[in-house]
Short mmCIF file of C-alpha atoms in Angstrom, two decimals:
data_model
loop_
_atom_site.label_atom_id
_atom_site.label_comp_id
_atom_site.label_asym_id
_atom_site.label_seq_id
_atom_site.Cartn_x
_atom_site.Cartn_y
_atom_site.Cartn_z
CA UNK A 1 -21.57 25.90 -48.52
CA UNK A 2 -20.39 25.28 -52.00
CA UNK A 3 -20.52 28.32 -54.32
CA UNK A 4 -20.24 28.49 -58.09
CA UNK A 5 -18.68 31.03 -60.55
CA UNK A 6 -19.93 31.90 -63.96
CA UNK A 7 -16.94 30.02 -65.37
CA UNK A 8 -18.13 26.89 -63.74
CA UNK A 9 -15.52 26.71 -60.90
CA UNK A 10 -16.89 25.66 -57.55
CA UNK A 11 -15.34 26.59 -54.10
CA UNK A 12 -16.08 24.95 -50.69
CA UNK A 13 -14.87 27.40 -48.05
CA UNK A 14 -14.12 26.00 -44.64
CA UNK A 15 -12.62 28.56 -42.16
CA UNK A 16 -10.21 30.32 -44.51
CA UNK A 17 -9.34 27.37 -46.74
CA UNK A 18 -11.13 27.24 -50.04
CA UNK A 19 -11.19 23.90 -51.97
CA UNK A 20 -11.75 24.60 -55.66
CA UNK A 21 -12.92 22.29 -58.51
CA UNK A 22 -14.95 22.43 -61.61
CA UNK A 23 -18.71 21.63 -61.98
CA UNK A 24 -20.15 18.50 -63.44
CA UNK A 25 -21.53 20.50 -66.28
CA UNK A 26 -18.11 21.86 -67.14
CA UNK A 27 -16.63 18.44 -67.16
CA UNK A 28 -19.30 17.11 -69.34
CA UNK A 29 -18.86 19.93 -71.78
CA UNK A 30 -15.08 19.52 -71.99
CA UNK A 31 -15.48 15.79 -73.01
CA UNK A 32 -12.44 13.45 -72.77
CA UNK A 33 -9.80 15.13 -70.65
CA UNK A 34 -6.26 14.42 -71.88
CA UNK A 35 -4.09 16.69 -69.82
CA UNK A 36 -4.31 18.87 -66.58
CA UNK A 37 -1.90 21.36 -65.31
CA UNK A 38 -2.33 22.38 -61.69
CA UNK A 39 -0.71 25.58 -59.95
CA UNK A 40 2.46 25.45 -58.00
CA UNK A 41 1.93 25.27 -54.11
CA UNK A 42 3.03 28.67 -52.48
CA UNK A 43 2.14 31.06 -55.18
CA UNK A 44 -0.09 34.00 -54.35
CA UNK A 45 -3.05 34.34 -56.87
CA UNK A 46 -5.64 37.09 -57.35
CA UNK A 47 -9.45 36.33 -57.76
CA UNK A 48 -10.01 35.74 -61.62
CA UNK A 49 -6.27 34.64 -62.29
CA UNK A 50 -5.97 31.69 -64.57
CA UNK A 51 -4.20 29.16 -62.27
CA UNK A 52 -4.97 25.60 -63.98
CA UNK A 53 -5.42 24.18 -67.45
CA UNK A 54 -7.69 21.50 -68.66
CA UNK A 55 -7.03 20.00 -72.05
CA UNK A 56 -9.63 18.05 -73.70
CA UNK A 57 -9.26 16.28 -77.10
CA UNK A 58 -10.72 19.30 -78.77
CA UNK A 59 -9.75 22.40 -76.76
CA UNK A 60 -7.89 23.92 -73.74
CA UNK A 61 -9.75 25.62 -70.93
CA UNK A 62 -8.43 27.78 -68.49
CA UNK A 63 -9.38 27.41 -64.68
CA UNK A 64 -9.60 30.62 -62.76
CA UNK A 65 -9.34 31.02 -58.93
CA UNK A 66 -12.46 32.09 -57.44
CA UNK A 67 -10.61 34.00 -54.66
CA UNK A 68 -7.52 35.67 -53.86
CA UNK A 69 -4.88 34.10 -51.45
CA UNK A 70 -2.17 31.58 -51.28
CA UNK A 71 -2.10 28.17 -52.97
CA UNK A 72 -1.70 25.70 -50.13
CA UNK A 73 -2.22 22.30 -51.67
CA UNK A 74 -2.88 20.64 -55.05
CA UNK A 75 -4.53 17.36 -55.76
CA UNK A 76 -1.62 15.68 -57.80
CA UNK A 77 -3.59 12.37 -57.46
CA UNK A 78 -5.93 13.53 -60.16
CA UNK A 79 -3.08 13.41 -62.72
CA UNK A 80 -2.49 9.70 -62.26
CA UNK A 81 -5.89 8.85 -64.04
CA UNK A 82 -7.46 11.52 -66.03
CA UNK A 83 -10.32 9.13 -67.02
CA UNK A 84 -11.47 9.24 -63.35
CA UNK A 85 -12.42 13.06 -63.91
CA UNK A 86 -16.12 12.57 -64.78
CA UNK A 87 -19.32 14.50 -64.33
CA UNK A 88 -20.26 12.07 -61.63
CA UNK A 89 -17.08 12.52 -59.81
CA UNK A 90 -16.80 16.38 -60.17
CA UNK A 91 -17.31 17.39 -56.71
CA UNK A 92 -14.62 14.93 -55.49
CA UNK A 93 -12.20 16.01 -58.11
CA UNK A 94 -10.95 19.05 -56.44
CA UNK A 95 -7.91 20.84 -58.03
CA UNK A 96 -6.28 23.01 -55.31
CA UNK A 97 -6.88 24.61 -52.05
CA UNK A 98 -6.44 28.32 -51.47
CA UNK A 99 -5.93 30.12 -48.20
CA UNK A 100 -8.53 32.72 -48.84
CA UNK A 101 -7.47 36.24 -47.71
CA UNK A 102 -10.76 37.95 -48.00
CA UNK A 103 -14.15 35.85 -47.68
CA UNK A 104 -16.04 38.57 -49.38
CA UNK A 105 -14.44 37.37 -52.71
CA UNK A 106 -17.15 34.84 -52.68
CA UNK A 107 -20.05 37.31 -52.13
CA UNK A 108 -20.73 37.60 -55.92
CA UNK A 109 -20.71 33.82 -56.49
CA UNK A 110 -23.84 31.63 -57.04
CA UNK A 111 -25.46 29.21 -54.66
CA UNK A 112 -26.32 25.65 -55.98
CA UNK A 113 -29.91 26.70 -57.02
CA UNK A 114 -28.67 29.81 -58.83
CA UNK A 115 -25.87 27.92 -60.59
CA UNK A 116 -28.36 25.09 -61.79
CA UNK A 117 -30.75 27.98 -62.98
CA UNK A 118 -27.89 29.54 -64.95
CA UNK A 119 -26.87 26.29 -66.82
CA UNK A 120 -30.47 25.22 -67.41
CA UNK B 1 -29.78 32.74 -90.24
CA UNK B 2 -30.53 29.24 -88.95
CA UNK B 3 -28.03 26.48 -89.55
CA UNK B 4 -29.03 23.83 -92.10
CA UNK B 5 -29.88 20.41 -90.73
CA UNK B 6 -29.09 17.06 -92.45
CA UNK B 7 -31.81 14.42 -92.87
CA UNK B 8 -30.30 12.70 -89.87
CA UNK B 9 -30.61 15.59 -87.55
CA UNK B 10 -33.46 14.07 -85.30
CA UNK B 11 -31.63 10.75 -85.45
CA UNK B 12 -28.49 12.36 -84.01
CA UNK B 13 -30.47 14.17 -81.30
CA UNK B 14 -32.11 10.90 -80.32
CA UNK B 15 -28.72 9.09 -80.13
CA UNK B 16 -27.72 11.66 -77.65
CA UNK B 17 -25.30 13.60 -79.91
CA UNK B 18 -23.87 16.95 -78.86
CA UNK B 19 -24.93 19.20 -81.84
CA UNK B 20 -22.59 22.16 -82.79
CA UNK B 21 -22.54 24.57 -85.70
CA UNK B 22 -20.15 23.62 -88.37
CA UNK B 23 -19.73 25.34 -91.80
CA UNK B 24 -23.34 26.53 -91.60
CA UNK B 25 -24.91 23.15 -90.59
CA UNK B 26 -25.80 21.77 -87.19
CA UNK B 27 -23.73 18.64 -86.89
CA UNK B 28 -22.86 16.02 -84.22
CA UNK B 29 -19.49 16.69 -82.75
CA UNK B 30 -19.73 13.61 -80.41
CA UNK B 31 -22.07 11.03 -79.00
CA UNK B 32 -22.22 9.81 -75.33
CA UNK B 33 -19.41 7.45 -75.90
CA UNK B 34 -17.04 10.57 -76.46
CA UNK B 35 -14.23 11.25 -78.94
CA UNK B 36 -11.63 8.94 -77.70
CA UNK B 37 -13.98 5.79 -77.74
CA UNK B 38 -15.49 6.77 -81.11
CA UNK B 39 -12.04 7.21 -82.73
CA UNK B 40 -10.85 3.78 -81.33
CA UNK B 41 -13.99 2.01 -82.44
CA UNK B 42 -13.30 3.25 -85.92
CA UNK B 43 -9.79 1.90 -85.99
CA UNK B 44 -10.76 -1.52 -84.43
CA UNK B 45 -14.21 -2.24 -85.59
CA UNK B 46 -16.45 0.40 -87.56
CA UNK B 47 -17.48 3.93 -87.28
CA UNK B 48 -20.54 5.49 -88.86
CA UNK B 49 -20.54 9.14 -89.76
CA UNK B 50 -22.97 11.55 -91.00
CA UNK B 51 -21.18 13.65 -93.86
CA UNK B 52 -24.30 14.94 -95.59
CA UNK B 53 -23.06 18.54 -95.03
CA UNK B 54 -20.68 17.92 -97.83
CA UNK B 55 -21.76 19.12 -101.35
CA UNK B 56 -22.56 16.33 -103.91
CA UNK B 57 -22.49 17.65 -107.45
CA UNK B 58 -22.79 16.19 -110.88
CA UNK B 59 -21.55 17.56 -114.12
CA UNK B 60 -23.20 16.30 -117.43
CA UNK B 61 -21.91 17.15 -120.93
CA UNK B 62 -24.46 18.26 -123.20
CA UNK B 63 -23.90 18.08 -126.98
CA UNK B 64 -20.14 17.71 -126.57
CA UNK B 65 -19.41 14.64 -124.57
CA UNK B 66 -15.93 15.76 -123.41
CA UNK B 67 -17.13 19.28 -122.24
CA UNK B 68 -17.23 18.49 -118.55
CA UNK B 69 -13.72 16.84 -118.67
CA UNK B 70 -12.47 19.83 -120.44
CA UNK B 71 -13.95 22.17 -117.88
CA UNK B 72 -12.69 20.45 -114.89
CA UNK B 73 -9.29 20.30 -116.55
CA UNK B 74 -9.20 24.01 -116.68
CA UNK B 75 -9.61 24.20 -112.78
CA UNK B 76 -7.69 21.24 -111.58
CA UNK B 77 -4.28 19.47 -112.21
CA UNK B 78 -5.97 16.19 -112.77
CA UNK B 79 -5.77 14.24 -116.05
CA UNK B 80 -9.51 13.44 -116.36
CA UNK B 81 -8.60 10.84 -118.93
CA UNK B 82 -7.19 8.68 -116.09
CA UNK B 83 -10.58 8.59 -114.37
CA UNK B 84 -12.21 5.55 -115.90
CA UNK B 85 -15.84 4.58 -115.47
CA UNK B 86 -16.24 3.24 -111.85
CA UNK B 87 -13.18 5.14 -110.47
CA UNK B 88 -12.48 8.13 -108.16
CA UNK B 89 -9.50 10.57 -107.84
CA UNK B 90 -8.64 13.02 -105.30
CA UNK B 91 -8.20 16.54 -106.83
CA UNK B 92 -8.20 20.28 -106.08
CA UNK B 93 -9.33 23.53 -107.43
CA UNK B 94 -6.25 25.58 -107.88
CA UNK B 95 -5.72 29.48 -108.35
CA UNK B 96 -3.16 31.19 -110.73
CA UNK B 97 -0.67 31.57 -107.87
CA UNK B 98 -0.62 27.90 -107.13
CA UNK B 99 -2.81 28.07 -103.96
CA UNK B 100 -5.56 25.63 -103.25
CA UNK B 101 -9.22 26.81 -103.39
CA UNK B 102 -10.45 23.62 -102.16
CA UNK B 103 -9.78 19.89 -102.43
CA UNK B 104 -12.51 17.65 -103.77
CA UNK B 105 -13.10 14.12 -105.03
CA UNK B 106 -14.00 13.40 -108.69
CA UNK B 107 -15.74 10.22 -109.75
CA UNK B 108 -16.98 8.96 -113.06
CA UNK B 109 -20.17 6.82 -113.04
CA UNK B 110 -22.54 6.34 -115.88
CA UNK B 111 -20.25 8.48 -117.91
CA UNK B 112 -21.09 11.52 -115.83
CA UNK B 113 -18.63 13.28 -113.46
CA UNK B 114 -19.63 13.21 -109.69
CA UNK B 115 -17.98 15.66 -107.18
CA UNK B 116 -17.85 15.61 -103.48
CA UNK B 117 -16.71 19.06 -102.05
CA UNK B 118 -16.14 20.53 -98.47
CA UNK B 119 -19.18 21.83 -96.74
CA UNK B 120 -17.35 24.93 -95.78
CA UNK B 121 -16.38 25.63 -99.33
CA UNK B 122 -19.50 24.44 -101.08
CA UNK B 123 -20.81 27.99 -101.83
CA UNK B 124 -17.48 28.95 -103.17
CA UNK B 125 -16.98 25.81 -105.22
CA UNK B 126 -20.44 25.97 -106.77
CA UNK B 127 -19.89 29.56 -107.83
CA UNK B 128 -16.35 28.67 -109.20
CA UNK B 129 -17.95 25.72 -111.16
CA UNK B 130 -20.87 27.94 -112.42
CA UNK B 131 -18.52 30.68 -113.82
CA UNK B 132 -16.72 28.09 -115.90
CA UNK B 133 -19.72 25.89 -117.18
CA UNK B 134 -19.98 27.20 -120.75
CA UNK B 135 -22.88 26.06 -122.77
CA UNK B 136 -22.05 22.42 -123.02
CA UNK B 137 -21.91 21.48 -119.22
CA UNK B 138 -24.89 21.09 -116.99
CA UNK B 139 -24.44 21.18 -113.12
CA UNK B 140 -26.55 19.57 -110.62
CA UNK B 141 -26.22 19.96 -106.93
CA UNK B 142 -27.89 17.08 -105.12
CA UNK B 143 -29.66 18.51 -102.07
CA UNK B 144 -31.99 15.37 -102.36
CA UNK B 145 -29.04 13.17 -101.43
CA UNK B 146 -27.41 12.31 -98.02
CA UNK B 147 -23.94 10.97 -97.55
CA UNK B 148 -22.82 8.66 -94.74
CA UNK B 149 -19.32 7.13 -94.29
CA UNK B 150 -18.83 3.64 -92.79
CA UNK B 151 -15.12 3.45 -91.80
CA UNK B 152 -13.04 0.74 -90.36
CA UNK B 153 -11.82 -2.91 -90.72
CA UNK B 154 -15.33 -4.28 -90.26
CA UNK B 155 -17.03 -1.85 -92.72
CA UNK B 156 -17.15 -4.30 -95.54
CA UNK B 157 -18.60 -7.19 -93.60
CA UNK B 158 -21.11 -4.84 -91.95
CA UNK B 159 -22.47 -4.00 -95.45
CA UNK B 160 -22.55 -7.74 -96.45
CA UNK B 161 -24.37 -8.53 -93.13
CA UNK B 162 -27.02 -5.92 -94.22
CA UNK B 163 -27.29 -7.78 -97.58
CA UNK B 164 -25.83 -5.28 -99.81
CA UNK B 165 -26.11 -6.07 -103.58
CA UNK B 166 -23.22 -4.92 -105.64
CA UNK B 167 -22.42 -5.77 -109.33
CA UNK B 168 -19.00 -6.70 -108.24
CA UNK B 169 -17.60 -8.93 -105.55
CA UNK B 170 -16.61 -7.02 -102.46
CA UNK B 171 -13.16 -8.62 -102.86
CA UNK B 172 -12.85 -6.93 -106.33
CA UNK B 173 -14.08 -3.62 -105.10
CA UNK B 174 -11.09 -1.65 -104.17
CA UNK B 175 -9.87 1.63 -102.85
CA UNK B 176 -11.21 4.57 -104.98
CA UNK B 177 -13.72 2.49 -106.85
CA UNK B 178 -17.31 3.74 -107.21
CA UNK B 179 -20.32 1.51 -108.03
CA UNK B 180 -24.15 1.50 -107.77
CA UNK B 181 -25.54 -0.77 -105.21
CA UNK B 182 -28.69 -1.74 -103.48
CA UNK B 183 -28.98 -1.49 -99.78
CA UNK B 184 -32.20 -2.55 -97.93
CA UNK B 185 -34.14 -2.20 -101.08
CA UNK B 186 -32.75 1.31 -101.86
CA UNK B 187 -30.62 2.24 -104.87
CA UNK B 188 -27.36 3.87 -103.39
CA UNK B 189 -23.96 4.90 -104.68
CA UNK B 190 -21.03 3.46 -102.99
CA UNK B 191 -17.37 4.61 -102.91
CA UNK B 192 -14.46 2.78 -101.38
CA UNK B 193 -12.93 5.80 -99.72
CA UNK B 194 -12.87 7.89 -96.69
CA UNK B 195 -11.21 10.35 -94.41
CA UNK B 196 -9.86 8.16 -91.64
CA UNK B 197 -6.91 6.08 -93.07
CA UNK B 198 -9.07 2.99 -92.65
CA UNK B 199 -10.71 0.86 -95.19
CA UNK B 200 -14.38 1.95 -95.60
CA UNK B 201 -17.21 3.45 -97.68
CA UNK B 202 -18.81 6.49 -98.45
CA UNK B 203 -22.63 5.93 -99.19
CA UNK B 204 -24.78 8.40 -101.00
CA UNK B 205 -28.37 7.65 -100.20
CA UNK B 206 -31.68 9.40 -101.06
CA UNK B 207 -32.76 11.62 -98.10
CA UNK B 208 -36.00 9.75 -97.96
CA UNK B 209 -34.23 6.44 -97.18
CA UNK B 210 -31.05 7.62 -95.24
CA UNK B 211 -32.81 7.46 -91.75
CA UNK B 212 -33.97 3.83 -92.05
CA UNK B 213 -30.51 2.78 -93.65
CA UNK B 214 -28.45 4.56 -91.03
CA UNK B 215 -30.72 3.15 -88.22
CA UNK B 216 -30.08 -0.39 -89.46
CA UNK B 217 -26.37 0.17 -89.79
CA UNK B 218 -26.21 1.63 -86.21
CA UNK B 219 -27.88 -1.38 -84.80
CA UNK B 220 -25.12 -3.65 -86.07
CA UNK B 221 -22.91 -4.76 -83.16
CA UNK B 222 -19.63 -3.75 -84.79
CA UNK B 223 -20.93 -0.30 -85.66
CA UNK B 224 -20.45 2.94 -83.43
CA UNK B 225 -21.65 6.30 -84.20
CA UNK B 226 -18.92 8.79 -84.67
CA UNK B 227 -19.05 12.65 -84.66
CA UNK B 228 -17.02 15.34 -86.14
CA UNK B 229 -14.63 15.36 -83.11
CA UNK B 230 -13.26 11.89 -83.75
CA UNK B 231 -13.46 12.51 -87.67
CA UNK B 232 -10.80 15.29 -87.16
CA UNK B 233 -8.64 13.11 -84.85
CA UNK B 234 -8.66 10.27 -87.20
CA UNK B 235 -7.85 12.25 -90.31
CA UNK B 236 -5.14 14.12 -88.30
CA UNK B 237 -3.36 10.79 -87.49
CA UNK B 238 -3.76 9.67 -91.04
CA UNK B 239 -2.04 12.94 -92.19
CA UNK B 240 -5.02 13.86 -94.29
CA UNK B 241 -5.39 17.64 -95.27
CA UNK B 242 -8.30 19.88 -94.08
CA UNK B 243 -8.84 22.85 -96.18
CA UNK B 244 -8.23 26.01 -93.98
CA UNK B 245 -5.40 24.06 -92.27
CA UNK B 246 -3.21 22.11 -94.37
CA UNK B 247 -4.45 23.41 -97.61
CA UNK B 248 -5.32 27.17 -98.51
CA UNK B 249 -4.70 29.98 -101.02
CA UNK B 250 -1.26 30.54 -99.39
CA UNK B 251 -0.25 26.75 -99.26
CA UNK B 252 0.49 24.84 -102.55
CA UNK B 253 -0.04 21.09 -103.18
CA UNK B 254 3.59 20.30 -103.12
CA UNK B 255 4.20 21.78 -99.67
CA UNK B 256 1.17 19.94 -98.40
CA UNK B 257 2.80 16.62 -99.60
CA UNK B 258 0.09 16.17 -102.29
CA UNK B 259 2.31 16.01 -105.45
CA UNK B 260 0.61 12.70 -106.31
CA UNK B 261 -2.59 14.66 -107.34
CA UNK B 262 -0.66 16.39 -110.00
CA UNK B 263 -1.14 13.99 -112.98
CA UNK B 264 1.93 13.41 -115.08
CA UNK B 265 0.48 14.40 -118.30
CA UNK B 266 -0.70 17.70 -116.79
CA UNK B 267 2.82 18.29 -115.17
CA UNK B 268 4.46 17.77 -118.53
CA UNK B 269 2.14 19.95 -120.27
CA UNK B 270 2.28 22.65 -117.46
CA UNK B 271 -1.36 23.57 -118.43
CA UNK B 272 -3.08 23.91 -115.22
CA UNK B 273 -3.70 26.91 -112.85
CA UNK B 274 -0.54 27.95 -110.86
CA UNK B 275 1.56 25.65 -112.90
CA UNK B 276 4.62 27.82 -112.65
CA UNK B 277 5.22 28.06 -109.01
CA UNK B 278 3.80 24.49 -108.32
CA UNK B 279 6.24 22.84 -110.82
CA UNK B 280 9.09 25.09 -109.43
CA UNK B 281 8.46 23.54 -106.00
CA UNK B 282 8.08 20.08 -107.42
CA UNK B 283 11.47 20.38 -109.28
CA UNK B 284 13.42 22.17 -106.77
CA UNK B 285 11.69 20.93 -103.63
CA UNK B 286 9.45 23.11 -101.55
CA UNK B 287 10.70 25.70 -98.87
CA UNK B 288 8.60 24.17 -96.35
CA UNK B 289 7.09 20.65 -95.77
CA UNK B 290 4.02 19.14 -93.80
CA UNK B 291 5.30 16.89 -91.12
CA UNK B 292 3.91 15.05 -88.21
CA UNK B 293 4.72 16.41 -84.76
CA UNK B 294 4.84 14.62 -81.40
CA UNK B 295 4.62 17.01 -78.37
CA UNK B 296 6.62 15.91 -75.24
CA UNK B 297 5.25 16.07 -71.72
CA UNK B 298 1.46 15.26 -72.38
CA UNK B 299 0.23 18.63 -73.16
CA UNK B 300 -1.48 19.02 -76.62
CA UNK B 301 -0.14 21.74 -78.99
CA UNK B 302 -3.00 23.28 -80.92
CA UNK B 303 -3.05 24.84 -84.48
CA UNK B 304 -1.52 28.15 -85.02
CA UNK B 305 1.11 27.46 -82.51
CA UNK B 306 4.63 28.75 -83.75
CA UNK B 307 7.49 26.30 -84.10
CA UNK B 308 10.97 27.26 -83.38
CA UNK B 309 14.53 25.68 -83.58
CA UNK B 310 17.65 26.50 -81.60
CA UNK B 311 18.90 26.90 -78.08
CA UNK B 312 16.99 28.76 -75.63
CA UNK B 313 16.98 32.54 -76.17
CA UNK B 314 18.45 32.04 -79.60
CA UNK B 315 15.48 30.32 -81.37
CA UNK B 316 14.51 30.89 -85.03
CA UNK B 317 10.80 30.74 -86.07
CA UNK B 318 10.74 27.80 -88.68
CA UNK B 319 7.19 26.78 -88.96
CA UNK B 320 3.66 26.55 -87.52
CA UNK B 321 1.04 23.93 -86.36
CA UNK B 322 -1.62 23.45 -88.98
CA UNK B 323 -3.79 21.05 -86.85
CA UNK B 324 -3.01 19.76 -83.36
CA UNK B 325 -4.64 18.01 -80.52
CA UNK B 326 -4.80 14.52 -79.21
CA UNK B 327 -4.21 11.22 -81.14
CA UNK B 328 -6.27 8.54 -79.33
CA UNK B 329 -4.58 5.87 -81.44
CA UNK B 330 -1.15 6.90 -79.97
CA UNK B 331 -2.78 7.75 -76.47
CA UNK B 332 -0.73 10.90 -76.73
CA UNK B 333 -0.82 14.44 -78.07
CA UNK B 334 -0.01 14.84 -81.83
CA UNK B 335 -0.12 17.47 -84.35
CA UNK B 336 0.82 18.14 -88.05
CA UNK B 337 2.34 21.36 -89.29
CA UNK B 338 4.59 23.01 -91.75
CA UNK B 339 8.30 23.36 -91.19
CA UNK B 340 11.24 24.76 -93.23
CA UNK B 341 12.54 21.80 -95.34
CA UNK B 342 15.84 21.62 -93.53
CA UNK B 343 13.94 20.80 -90.27
CA UNK B 344 11.52 18.33 -91.97
CA UNK B 345 13.70 15.16 -91.06
CA UNK B 346 11.98 12.72 -88.83
CA UNK B 347 13.46 12.90 -85.41
CA UNK B 348 14.25 16.65 -85.50
CA UNK B 349 13.84 18.37 -82.18
CA UNK B 350 11.75 21.53 -82.22
CA UNK B 351 10.21 23.90 -79.75
CA UNK B 352 6.41 24.72 -79.82
CA UNK B 353 5.82 28.21 -78.62
CA UNK B 354 2.83 27.28 -76.24
CA UNK B 355 1.45 29.71 -73.82
CA UNK B 356 3.49 29.92 -70.57
CA UNK B 357 6.18 27.42 -71.16
CA UNK B 358 7.50 26.14 -74.55
CA UNK B 359 6.90 22.59 -75.35
CA UNK B 360 9.58 20.39 -76.75
CA UNK B 361 8.05 18.79 -80.08
CA UNK B 362 9.70 16.01 -82.33
CA UNK B 363 9.17 15.85 -86.15
CA UNK B 364 7.59 12.39 -87.29
CA UNK B 365 6.82 10.92 -90.61
CA UNK B 366 3.27 11.08 -91.96
CA UNK B 367 1.05 9.30 -91.55
CA UNK B 368 1.32 8.99 -87.75
CA UNK B 369 -0.93 5.74 -87.93
CA UNK B 370 -0.43 3.54 -91.06
CA UNK B 371 -3.16 3.68 -93.75
CA UNK B 372 -5.38 0.41 -94.13
CA UNK B 373 -6.95 1.15 -97.45
CA UNK B 374 -8.16 -2.05 -99.27
CA UNK B 375 -6.19 -2.23 -102.54
CA UNK B 376 -7.93 -5.46 -103.69
#
């Protein structure tokens, strides 16, 4: 099941691997994305750490890890064509995978319905 | 308190604009096309902007036909005698320390002086003018008028396609001219000027007619709606200052590269506010200069970022970024900022003190994109 944070990250947890991206709403709010910085593979992060950066024409936005654990993979293919990062493609544009050390990190996150209600 | 809305507010919402608060107004920051596309459209065809949030002010002389000129001469470094009927000049309100209270446009039409001032400084400027009016000058703030800007290489042909009637040939209507015109049956005032570096016009239109005219302009194939987001990237590429960034009470016009706005007669007389510090900078060269900045590595560098020079671990702070972001025409990050004069040479390598890791950044000449003003 995909869960969402108040900061518009999503995480899809399978076994202990969490795939993380940002929501269609967040991408729409950012506007044209001109630069993305992804975390280094192998670093350990805490839930809430700023681990990636999205820069739009207007502003920089930090992306926070929804869970603690080790970064085991990053989606470098994203960097080849930033114009492909659109609201429509948001759920395919994952940023990094984190080996989640404690699944209860996701307990305070929202399901799809709760997240949609928050941004409505 | 609610933000003010321009007469085009409903038009923007219907066009899918994202509205944001700006200087006390609800304004479109972008339309569905997005900032990059809106910016490129302005450089290649034509962009249409609502700039009605700016203050349109008239000054009339009463009983002494030079009173309004004399009053503005007290507040600015402009030789008002150079502003002939039908002409516009860029000017600024200065304080006694040589700082800039605001920049503005001054035009003369039908013998009266017409000013356009920044939205964010309108209250300040109106109070500043009021304090100096005296008994022979009458000020009118035109809340009944909207202002739209049509900018880009196709702007003139778009107006001709809409059947604009001018008392002068478009070919003889040059940069910084102002004229009465009739557009779609409405009397408008047209200035050949703008804030993008492109040829273009600023059109003052009664609120009662602005929706109809804007709708007709927007329906033209060459016209694209442009919000404040692209307005900012366009003016940054063109090296045009924004008060609060490249101009302020702590930055003088010479440092900002605006010496051209100091009229020769006023320089020789030294009779404008802040003349001593400003003329010292003009004669000896300013301690810091406004330059273009091209960050390396693709990451934008934002305003407020400190600029340094020197080897790692031994850097000296030599300036700051005053406006920064992305330049769609260059398809790269770009910025403008102030650096100590000895580092202002194009090609100088500096370091921007960005969060996390420093960004190498190279000094470039302004404008970053050449101006295309129509000189006739």
